[in-house]
Every structure is written in C-alpha cells, then in structure tokens.
Coordinates of C-alpha atoms and ligand atoms in Angstrom, one line a residue:
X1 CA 47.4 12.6 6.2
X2 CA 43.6 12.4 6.8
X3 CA 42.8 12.5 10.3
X4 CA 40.6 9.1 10.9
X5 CA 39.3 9.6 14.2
X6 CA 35.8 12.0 13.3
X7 CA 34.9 8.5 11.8
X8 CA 35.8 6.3 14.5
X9 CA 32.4 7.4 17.0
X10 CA 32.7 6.1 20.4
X11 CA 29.9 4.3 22.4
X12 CA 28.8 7.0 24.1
X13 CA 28.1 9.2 20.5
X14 CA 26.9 6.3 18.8
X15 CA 24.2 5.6 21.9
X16 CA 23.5 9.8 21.3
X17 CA 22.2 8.5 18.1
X18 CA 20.4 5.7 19.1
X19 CA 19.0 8.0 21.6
X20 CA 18.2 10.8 18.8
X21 CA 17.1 8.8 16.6
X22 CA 14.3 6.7 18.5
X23 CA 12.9 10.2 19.6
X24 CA 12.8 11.2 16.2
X25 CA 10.9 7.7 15.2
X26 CA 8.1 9.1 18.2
X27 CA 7.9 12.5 16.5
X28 CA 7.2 11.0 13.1
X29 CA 4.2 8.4 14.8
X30 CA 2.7 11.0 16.4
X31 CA 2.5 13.9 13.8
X32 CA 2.8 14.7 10.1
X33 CA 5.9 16.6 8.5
X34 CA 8.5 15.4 10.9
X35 CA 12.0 14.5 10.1
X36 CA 11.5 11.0 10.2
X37 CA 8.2 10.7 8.7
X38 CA 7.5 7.1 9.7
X39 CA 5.0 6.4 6.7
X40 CA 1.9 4.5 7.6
X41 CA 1.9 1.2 4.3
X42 CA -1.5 0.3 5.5
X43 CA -0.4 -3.6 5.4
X44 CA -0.5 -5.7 8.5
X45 CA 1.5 -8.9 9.2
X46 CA 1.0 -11.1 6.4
X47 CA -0.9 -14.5 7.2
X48 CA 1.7 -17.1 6.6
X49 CA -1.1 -18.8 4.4
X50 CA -1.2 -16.4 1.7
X51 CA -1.7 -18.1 -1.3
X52 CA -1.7 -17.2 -5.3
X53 CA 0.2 -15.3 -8.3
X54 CA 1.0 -12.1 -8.5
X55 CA 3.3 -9.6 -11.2
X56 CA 5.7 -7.5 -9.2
X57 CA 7.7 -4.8 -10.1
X58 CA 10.7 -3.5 -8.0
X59 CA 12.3 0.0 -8.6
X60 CA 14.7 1.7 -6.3
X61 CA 18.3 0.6 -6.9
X62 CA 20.6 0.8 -9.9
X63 CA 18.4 -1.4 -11.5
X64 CA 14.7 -2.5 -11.7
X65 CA 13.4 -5.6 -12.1
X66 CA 10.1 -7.8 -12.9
X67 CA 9.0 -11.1 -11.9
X68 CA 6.1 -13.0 -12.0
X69 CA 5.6 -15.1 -8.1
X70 CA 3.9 -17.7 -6.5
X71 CA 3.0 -17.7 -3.2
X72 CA 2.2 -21.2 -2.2
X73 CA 1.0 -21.0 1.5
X74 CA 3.4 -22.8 4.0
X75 CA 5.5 -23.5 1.0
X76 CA 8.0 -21.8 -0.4
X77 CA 7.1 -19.1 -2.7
X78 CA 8.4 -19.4 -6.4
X79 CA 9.2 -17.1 -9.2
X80 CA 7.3 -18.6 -12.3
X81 CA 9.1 -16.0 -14.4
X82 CA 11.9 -13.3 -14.3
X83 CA 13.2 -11.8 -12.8
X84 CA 13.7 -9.6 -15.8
X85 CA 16.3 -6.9 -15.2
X86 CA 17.2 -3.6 -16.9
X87 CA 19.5 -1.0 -15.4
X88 CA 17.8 2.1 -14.2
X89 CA 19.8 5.1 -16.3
X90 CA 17.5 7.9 -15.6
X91 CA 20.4 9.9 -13.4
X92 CA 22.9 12.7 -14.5
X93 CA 21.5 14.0 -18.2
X94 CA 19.6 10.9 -19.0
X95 CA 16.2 12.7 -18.3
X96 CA 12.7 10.9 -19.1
X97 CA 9.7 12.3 -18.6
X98 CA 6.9 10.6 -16.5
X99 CA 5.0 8.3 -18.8
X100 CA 8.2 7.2 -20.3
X101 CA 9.9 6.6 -16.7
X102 CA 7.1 4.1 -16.1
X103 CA 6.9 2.6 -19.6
X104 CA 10.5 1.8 -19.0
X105 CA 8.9 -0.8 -16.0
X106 CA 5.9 -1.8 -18.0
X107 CA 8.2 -2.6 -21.0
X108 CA 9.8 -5.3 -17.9
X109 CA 6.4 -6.5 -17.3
X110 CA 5.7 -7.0 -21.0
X111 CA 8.4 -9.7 -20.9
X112 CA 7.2 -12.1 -18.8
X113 CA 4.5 -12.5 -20.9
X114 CA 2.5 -12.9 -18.2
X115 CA -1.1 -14.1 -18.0
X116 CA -4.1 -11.7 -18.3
X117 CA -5.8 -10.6 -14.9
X118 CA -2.7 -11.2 -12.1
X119 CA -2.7 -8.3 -9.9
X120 CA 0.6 -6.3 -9.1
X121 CA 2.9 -5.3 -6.5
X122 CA 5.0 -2.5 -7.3
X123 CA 8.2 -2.1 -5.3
X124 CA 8.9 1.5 -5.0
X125 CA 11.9 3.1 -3.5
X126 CA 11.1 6.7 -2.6
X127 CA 9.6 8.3 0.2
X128 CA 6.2 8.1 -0.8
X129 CA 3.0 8.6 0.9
X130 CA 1.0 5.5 0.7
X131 CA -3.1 6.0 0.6
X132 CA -4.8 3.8 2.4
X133 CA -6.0 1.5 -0.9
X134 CA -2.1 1.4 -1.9
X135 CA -1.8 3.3 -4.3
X136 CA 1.5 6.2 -3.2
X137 CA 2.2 9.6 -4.0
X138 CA 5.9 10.4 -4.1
X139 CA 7.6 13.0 -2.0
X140 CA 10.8 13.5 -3.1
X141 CA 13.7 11.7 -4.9
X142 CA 16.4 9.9 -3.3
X143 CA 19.9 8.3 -4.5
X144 CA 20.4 11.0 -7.1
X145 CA 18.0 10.8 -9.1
X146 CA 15.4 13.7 -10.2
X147 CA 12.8 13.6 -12.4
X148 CA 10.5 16.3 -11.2
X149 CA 7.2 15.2 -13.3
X150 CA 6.7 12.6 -10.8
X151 CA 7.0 14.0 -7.9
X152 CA 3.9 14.8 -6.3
X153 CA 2.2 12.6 -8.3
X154 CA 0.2 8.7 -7.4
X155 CA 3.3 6.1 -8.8
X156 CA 0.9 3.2 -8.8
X157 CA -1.7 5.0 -11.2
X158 CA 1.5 5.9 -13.2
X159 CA 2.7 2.2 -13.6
X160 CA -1.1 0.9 -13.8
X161 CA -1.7 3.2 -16.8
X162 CA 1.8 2.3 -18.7
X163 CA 0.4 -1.1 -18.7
X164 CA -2.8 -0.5 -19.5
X165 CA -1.5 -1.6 -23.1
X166 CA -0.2 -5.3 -21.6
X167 CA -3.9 -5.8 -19.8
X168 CA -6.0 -3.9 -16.7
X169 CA -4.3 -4.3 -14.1
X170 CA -4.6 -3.8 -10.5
X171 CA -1.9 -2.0 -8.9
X172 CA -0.6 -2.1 -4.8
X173 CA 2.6 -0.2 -3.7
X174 CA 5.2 -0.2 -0.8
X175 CA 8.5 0.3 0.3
X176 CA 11.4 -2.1 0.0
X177 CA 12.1 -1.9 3.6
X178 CA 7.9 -3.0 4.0
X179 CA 8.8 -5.8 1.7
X180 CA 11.7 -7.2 3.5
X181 CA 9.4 -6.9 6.8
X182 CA 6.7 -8.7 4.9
X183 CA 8.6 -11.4 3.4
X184 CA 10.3 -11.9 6.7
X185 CA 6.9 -12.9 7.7
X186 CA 6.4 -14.8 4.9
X187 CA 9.0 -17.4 5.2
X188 CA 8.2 -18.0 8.5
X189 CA 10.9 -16.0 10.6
X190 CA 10.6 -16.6 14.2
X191 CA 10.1 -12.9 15.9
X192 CA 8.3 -11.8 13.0
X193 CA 6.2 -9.1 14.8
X194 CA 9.1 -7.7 16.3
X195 CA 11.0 -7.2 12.7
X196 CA 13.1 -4.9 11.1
X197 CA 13.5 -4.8 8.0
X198 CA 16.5 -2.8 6.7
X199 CA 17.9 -1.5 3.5
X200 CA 21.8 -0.9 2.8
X201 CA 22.5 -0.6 -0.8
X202 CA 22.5 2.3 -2.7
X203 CA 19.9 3.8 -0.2
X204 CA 19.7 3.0 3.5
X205 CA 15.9 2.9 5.3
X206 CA 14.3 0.7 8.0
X207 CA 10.7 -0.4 8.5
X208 CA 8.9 -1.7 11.7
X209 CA 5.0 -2.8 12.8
X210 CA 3.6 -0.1 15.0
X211 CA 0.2 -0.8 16.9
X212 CA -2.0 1.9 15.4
X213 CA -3.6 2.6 18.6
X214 CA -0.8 3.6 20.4
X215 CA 0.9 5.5 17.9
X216 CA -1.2 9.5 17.7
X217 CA -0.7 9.6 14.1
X218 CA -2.6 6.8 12.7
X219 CA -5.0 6.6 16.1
X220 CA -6.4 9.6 14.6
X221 CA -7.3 8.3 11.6
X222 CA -9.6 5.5 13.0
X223 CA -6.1 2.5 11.8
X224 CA -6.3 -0.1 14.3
X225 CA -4.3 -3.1 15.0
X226 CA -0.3 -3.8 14.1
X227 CA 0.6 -2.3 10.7
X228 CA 4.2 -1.5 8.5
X229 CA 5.3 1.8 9.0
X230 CA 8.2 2.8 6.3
X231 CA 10.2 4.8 8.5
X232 CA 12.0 6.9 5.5
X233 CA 15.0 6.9 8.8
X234 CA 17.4 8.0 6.2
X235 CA 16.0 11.8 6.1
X236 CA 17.3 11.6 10.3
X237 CA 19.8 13.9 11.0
X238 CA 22.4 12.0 13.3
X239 CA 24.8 14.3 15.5
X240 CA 28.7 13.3 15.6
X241 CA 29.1 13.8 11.7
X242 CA 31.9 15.3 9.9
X243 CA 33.3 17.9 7.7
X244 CA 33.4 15.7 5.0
X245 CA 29.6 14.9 5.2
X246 CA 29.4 18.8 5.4
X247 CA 30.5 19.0 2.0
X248 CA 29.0 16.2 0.4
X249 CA 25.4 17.7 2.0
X250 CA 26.6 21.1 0.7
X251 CA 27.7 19.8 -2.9
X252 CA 24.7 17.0 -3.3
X253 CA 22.0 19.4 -4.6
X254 CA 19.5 18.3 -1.9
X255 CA 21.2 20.3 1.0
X256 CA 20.1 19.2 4.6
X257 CA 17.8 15.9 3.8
X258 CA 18.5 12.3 3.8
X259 CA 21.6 12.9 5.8
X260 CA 21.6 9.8 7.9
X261 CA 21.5 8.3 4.5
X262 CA 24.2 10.2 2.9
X263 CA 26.4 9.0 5.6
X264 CA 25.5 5.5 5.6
X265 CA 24.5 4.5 2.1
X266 CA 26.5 3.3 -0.9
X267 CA 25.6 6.1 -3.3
X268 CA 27.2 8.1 -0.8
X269 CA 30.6 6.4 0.8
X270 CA 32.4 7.3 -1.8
X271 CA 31.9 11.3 -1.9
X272 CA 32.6 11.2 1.8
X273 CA 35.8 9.5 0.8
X274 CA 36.9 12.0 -2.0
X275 CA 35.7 15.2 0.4
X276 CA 38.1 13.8 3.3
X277 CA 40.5 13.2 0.5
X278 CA 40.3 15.8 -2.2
X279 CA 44.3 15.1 -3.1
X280 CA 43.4 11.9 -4.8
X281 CA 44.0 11.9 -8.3
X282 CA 41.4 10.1 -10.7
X283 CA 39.0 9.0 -8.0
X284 CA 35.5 8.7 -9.7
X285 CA 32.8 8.2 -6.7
X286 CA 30.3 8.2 -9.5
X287 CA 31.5 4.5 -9.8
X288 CA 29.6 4.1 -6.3
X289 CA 31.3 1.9 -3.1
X290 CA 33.1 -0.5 -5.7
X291 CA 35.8 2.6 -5.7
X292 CA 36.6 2.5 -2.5
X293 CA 36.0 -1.2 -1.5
X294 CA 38.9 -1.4 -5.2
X295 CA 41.4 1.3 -2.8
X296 CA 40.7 -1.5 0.5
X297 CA 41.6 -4.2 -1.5
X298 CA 44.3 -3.3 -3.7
X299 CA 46.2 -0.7 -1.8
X300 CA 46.7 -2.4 1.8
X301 CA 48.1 -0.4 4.5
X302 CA 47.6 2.4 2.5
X303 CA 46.2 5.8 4.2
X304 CA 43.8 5.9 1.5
X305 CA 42.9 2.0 2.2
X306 CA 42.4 2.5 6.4
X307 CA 40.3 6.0 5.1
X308 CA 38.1 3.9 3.0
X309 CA 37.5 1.1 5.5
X310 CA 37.1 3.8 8.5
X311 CA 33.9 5.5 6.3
X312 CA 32.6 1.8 5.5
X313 CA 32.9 0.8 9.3
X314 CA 31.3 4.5 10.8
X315 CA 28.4 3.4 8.5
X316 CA 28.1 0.0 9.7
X317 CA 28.2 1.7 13.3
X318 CA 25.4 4.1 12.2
X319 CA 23.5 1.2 11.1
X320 CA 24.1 -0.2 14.2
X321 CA 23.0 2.0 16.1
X322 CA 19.9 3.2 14.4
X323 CA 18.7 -0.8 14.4
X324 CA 18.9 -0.1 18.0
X325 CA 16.7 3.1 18.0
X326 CA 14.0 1.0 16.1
X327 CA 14.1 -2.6 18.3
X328 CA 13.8 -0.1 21.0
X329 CA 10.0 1.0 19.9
X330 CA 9.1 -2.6 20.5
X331 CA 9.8 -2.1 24.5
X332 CA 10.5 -4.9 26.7
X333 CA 11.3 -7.5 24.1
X334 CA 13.5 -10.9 24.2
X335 CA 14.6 -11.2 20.2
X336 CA 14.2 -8.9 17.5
X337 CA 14.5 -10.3 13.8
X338 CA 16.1 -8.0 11.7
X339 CA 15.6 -8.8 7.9
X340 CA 18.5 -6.9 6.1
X341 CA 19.1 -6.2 1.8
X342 CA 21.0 -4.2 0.0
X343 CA 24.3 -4.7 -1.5
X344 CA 26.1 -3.2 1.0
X345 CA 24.7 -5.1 3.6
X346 CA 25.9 -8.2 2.3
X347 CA 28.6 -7.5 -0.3
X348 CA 30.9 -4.4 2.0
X349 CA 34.3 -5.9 3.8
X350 CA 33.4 -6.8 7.2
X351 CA 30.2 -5.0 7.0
X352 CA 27.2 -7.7 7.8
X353 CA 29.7 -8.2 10.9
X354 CA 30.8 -4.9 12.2
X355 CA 26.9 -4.5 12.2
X356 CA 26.5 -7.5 14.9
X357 CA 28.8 -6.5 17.2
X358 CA 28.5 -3.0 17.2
X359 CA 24.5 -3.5 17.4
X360 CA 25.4 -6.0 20.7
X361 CA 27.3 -2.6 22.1
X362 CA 24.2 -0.5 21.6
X363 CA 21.5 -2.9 22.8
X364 CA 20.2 -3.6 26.4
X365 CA 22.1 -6.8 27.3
X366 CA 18.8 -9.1 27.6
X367 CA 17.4 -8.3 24.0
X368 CA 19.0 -10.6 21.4
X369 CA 18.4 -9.9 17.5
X370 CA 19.1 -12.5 14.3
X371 CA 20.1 -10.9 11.1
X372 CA 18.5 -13.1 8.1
X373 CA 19.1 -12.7 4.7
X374 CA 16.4 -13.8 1.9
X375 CA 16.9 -14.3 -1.6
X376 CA 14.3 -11.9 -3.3
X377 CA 12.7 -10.4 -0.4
X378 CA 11.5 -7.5 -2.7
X379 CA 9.7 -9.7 -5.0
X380 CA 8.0 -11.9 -2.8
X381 CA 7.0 -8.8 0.0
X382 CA 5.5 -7.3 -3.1
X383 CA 3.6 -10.2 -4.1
X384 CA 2.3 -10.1 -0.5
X385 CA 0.9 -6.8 -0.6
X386 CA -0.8 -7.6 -4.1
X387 CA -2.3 -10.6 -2.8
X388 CA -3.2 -10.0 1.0
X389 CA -6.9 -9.6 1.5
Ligands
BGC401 C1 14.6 5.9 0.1 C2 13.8 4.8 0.8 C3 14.3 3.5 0.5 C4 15.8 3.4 0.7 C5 16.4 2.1 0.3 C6 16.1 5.7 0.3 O1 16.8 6.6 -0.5 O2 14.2 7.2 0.6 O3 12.4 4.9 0.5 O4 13.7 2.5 1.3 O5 16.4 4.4 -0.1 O6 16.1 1.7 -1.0

C-alpha cells in the first residue's frame, strides 16, 4: 500500500514554502537568471476606461484559441467573434517547425474574418522574456512540449509574420497569468492593485504588480511606476517533495526545472500518481488529471482513489501556499484579489476549496483575499495589452 503521508505536508512545511518561495520571488526582482525569474511585461494597471477592438490569440493549454474583443469602457467587454478553437497537437512525434507552429494560430485568426487594421494581443504561455515594446523571446518550453526552432526566438514577430498574408498587423504579447491580472482590472475587481493572478491547468504560474522603483531589477533599467511582473513561479523549487516527484523530474526530459510546477500542475498529477503507484495496470497519465480525478470517482475507498485525491490536495496546498508567498510582496495589506484560471482550478474535486482554507492557514490573520473567476480572462487581458496606450 502506498504510504500517503509524504503528500499530506503539515503547516509548518507548507509555511517553509511560503517562506522559500517569497525569498525566491526577491531574488528574481532584484537580479537576472534567478530561479524564479519574475519577468518584467512592461504593462501597468489597465485604466478601467480602455476602450476599442482588438484580435487576440491565446496559446498555452491543450488548445489555442482566437477571438475578436470589444472593450467597451465601464461596460462589459464583448467577443464580436470566436472564439475559434483548435487543439494544440504539437507534443510527442507531432513535430512542426516554426513558421508552421505559428501558421497553425494565424490559420485561427483567418477565421474570424476579421476586419483589416485591428491590432493584436497574443496570449503566450511560455516563459518568455518580454521587450519592452511587447514583443517576447521565448526561453524554454513548458507542459511537454518542444519545438526547439522557437526557442530563443521573438514569438510576436513569429505570429505577426504568419499573418502577414491575412493583413499587417500589429502584434503585443504576455503571459496568461498577466492577462488574468489585467482583466481582473478590467472588470472592475475591488483590490485590483493588490492582484494575483494565477494559473492551474495544464501549467501552474502566478503574476503580481511590482513598483519598479523598489524592485533592483527594473530600477536599473530607468521602469518606473507599478507594472505586471510574470513570475514564471513554476520553475521554484519547493522543499518537502517526494520520491515520486523524484522520478517524474528524473523521467520528464527537463530534469531539475519547473518543479513547483510538476508538482502542482495537471500535466503532471497524473505521473506523480503512476511513480507512487507503478503496480497499476493500464494507467495512461498521458490522458492528463481526467485519469485520476476517473480513479476518485469511480473507485471510492479505494487506495488508489485516497492516492489520487492526496496528490490533488498536496497541490491545492502548494498552491496555497505559494499565493501566500506572493500576497506577501504587497506588505502590510487588508485584501488581496486573487484572479484564478485553469482547469484545474475550477474543474479538480474539492480543489478551488482546499485552496481557501489552506491559503486562510498560511496567511497573517488580518489579510483577507477573494478568489474570482472570469469567463475569458485570457482574451480580454490580451485585448488590454493590444489596446492600452
Ligand atoms: C509556463 C507559464 C504559464 C503557465 C500556465 C507554465 O508552464 O511556464 O508561462 O503561465 O504554464 O499556463
């Protein structure tokens, strides 16, 4: 029987990783190359007034997607068109090269039909270094997937040259985590400067505002004023993890990165499961966190079910605690918002509520936090950054 209590990580290890992890979020402000690298987006808080149409293209999941937005002010933004969907089969041997892996988005775009001129905001879910006109050079690849011809390379020139064909186009990337932040904004969340905003889905990652000044980094550069910082939190390395994340690290081809990620994320749950469990017969964790959440709720009682949900709640936990590390660089606050995606998030047994209590647990006892949820964040935080001045 597999021993469950590795994944069960008291208060005083999951307050090791707060602790770790908010250090770790000081190292990456201050300097380059750090483990966290905290990734200036060069986007302020949006002006809730932000008005116009914009194309926006969002790439990061197991899908991407297109849409053409609104943004109407006050009002509530609209999607005029889209989203258009395709599934994003570029892992395992399905290997395109760079100009076709952004003609597959372009060929989204070309949908819509859109009107000449609009400019676009392109969603893109990789570590990336963003320049300070928007445009990003990927790092690395996350959530399995390598296409090396990319990396290293500016994304948004990529896309904006794949659609060249459709019309000129003018071409502004950032993170999904930014996006949620910005949309958070957008809609008029109360606590909006002290945000979060959070990915759990197939990849896990936070972004925060930072004052420019006070953080050594972008001081040095002459940024001033609050901006988005994409943390890229899921290349941390948390302590208190287990064998089974040992292996998964070992067997994932990307040894030692992302591994707060690899213990959080869906992509990942259910390796962990199959390396605590290796005696399970026919267990596909290729089929991603569907296969285990299928063992929760089909098997019952079962050792495999309380393995499953012990890996989906020590996630929720590390979540938890990490949301903790980053309310923490806002200092003495009253409320932080925390604007949260991802599949995960939302869709895991228990998970959007293990999340709330543990993060109560982890908190000082006068700082309060709301989780929100938005319909689209990713398109309409990528419509902000195409249209903010
Ligand atoms: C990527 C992040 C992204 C996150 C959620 C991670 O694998 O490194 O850039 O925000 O997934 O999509």
């Amino acid at each position: 029987m597999v021993d469950l209590a590795p994944f069960q990580l008291s208060r005083s290890q999951l307050n090791d990783v707060r602790d770790q992890l908010a250090a770790a979020i000081q190292d990456g402000l201050a300097a380059e190359g750090q483990q966290v690298a905290a990734l200036p987006a060069y986007l302020a808080p949006p002006k809730t007034d932000t008005t116009g149409e914009a194309l926006v293209v969002d790439t990061g999941g197991t899908n991407m997607r297109a849409a053409w937005v609104e943004l109407t002010g006050t009002g509530e933004p609209k999607i005029k068109a889209g989203p258009v969907t395709a599934p994003l089969d570029v892992r395992g041997d399905e290997r395109v090269d760079r100009a076709g892996f952004f003609r597959m988005q372009a060929r989204l775009v070309e949908a819509l039909a859109p009107p000449k001129g609009l400019p676009v905001g392109y969603c893109f879910s990789y570590p990336s270094e963003v320049t300070p006109d928007l445009d990003a050079r990927l790092i690395k690849w996350t959530k399995g997937i390598d296409l090396p011809d990319v990396v290293g390379t500016l994304v948004g020139d990529g896309l904006q040259q794949a659609l060249a064909a459709v019309a000129p186009m003018d071409v502004r990337v950032l993170n999904d985590t930014v996006a949620a932040l910005l949309a958070a904004s957008l809609v008029g969340e109360a606590n909006a400067e002290h945000g979060v905003g959070l990915i759990v889905g197939t990849g896990s990652n936070m972004a925060c505002y930072a004052d420019a000044a006070t953080a050594p980094k972008l001081a040095k550069q002459g940024a001033s004023g609050m901006m988005a910082i994409n943390l890229e939190s899921g290349n941390f390395h948390p302590p208190h993890l287990t064998a089974a994340d040992e292996k998964v690290d070992r067997d994932s081809g990307t040894i030692g990165q992302q591994r707060y990620e690899k213990a959080i994320s869906g992509f990942y749950l259910p390796f962990i499961f199959q390396a605590a469990n290796p005696d399970r017969a026919g267990f596909d964790p290729h089929l991603g966190t569907q296969a285990i959440v299928d063992i929760i709720n089909n098997e019952a009682g079962t050792n495999d079910a309380r393995l499953a949900m012990a890996i989906i709640e020590r996630s929720a936990d590390l979540v938890a605690a990490g949301l903790a590390a980053v309310i923490g660089q806002y200092g003495d606050i009253e409320m932080a918002s925390i604007l949260a995606e991802g599949s995960l998030y939302w869709k895991g047994p228990g998970y959007s509520d293990r999340v709330a209590s543990t993060l109560k647990t982890v908190l000082p006892d006068d700082v309060g936090f709301s989780v929100d949820r938005i319909t689209d964040a990713n398109l309409f935080g990528a419509a902000v950054a195409a249209l903010s001045r």
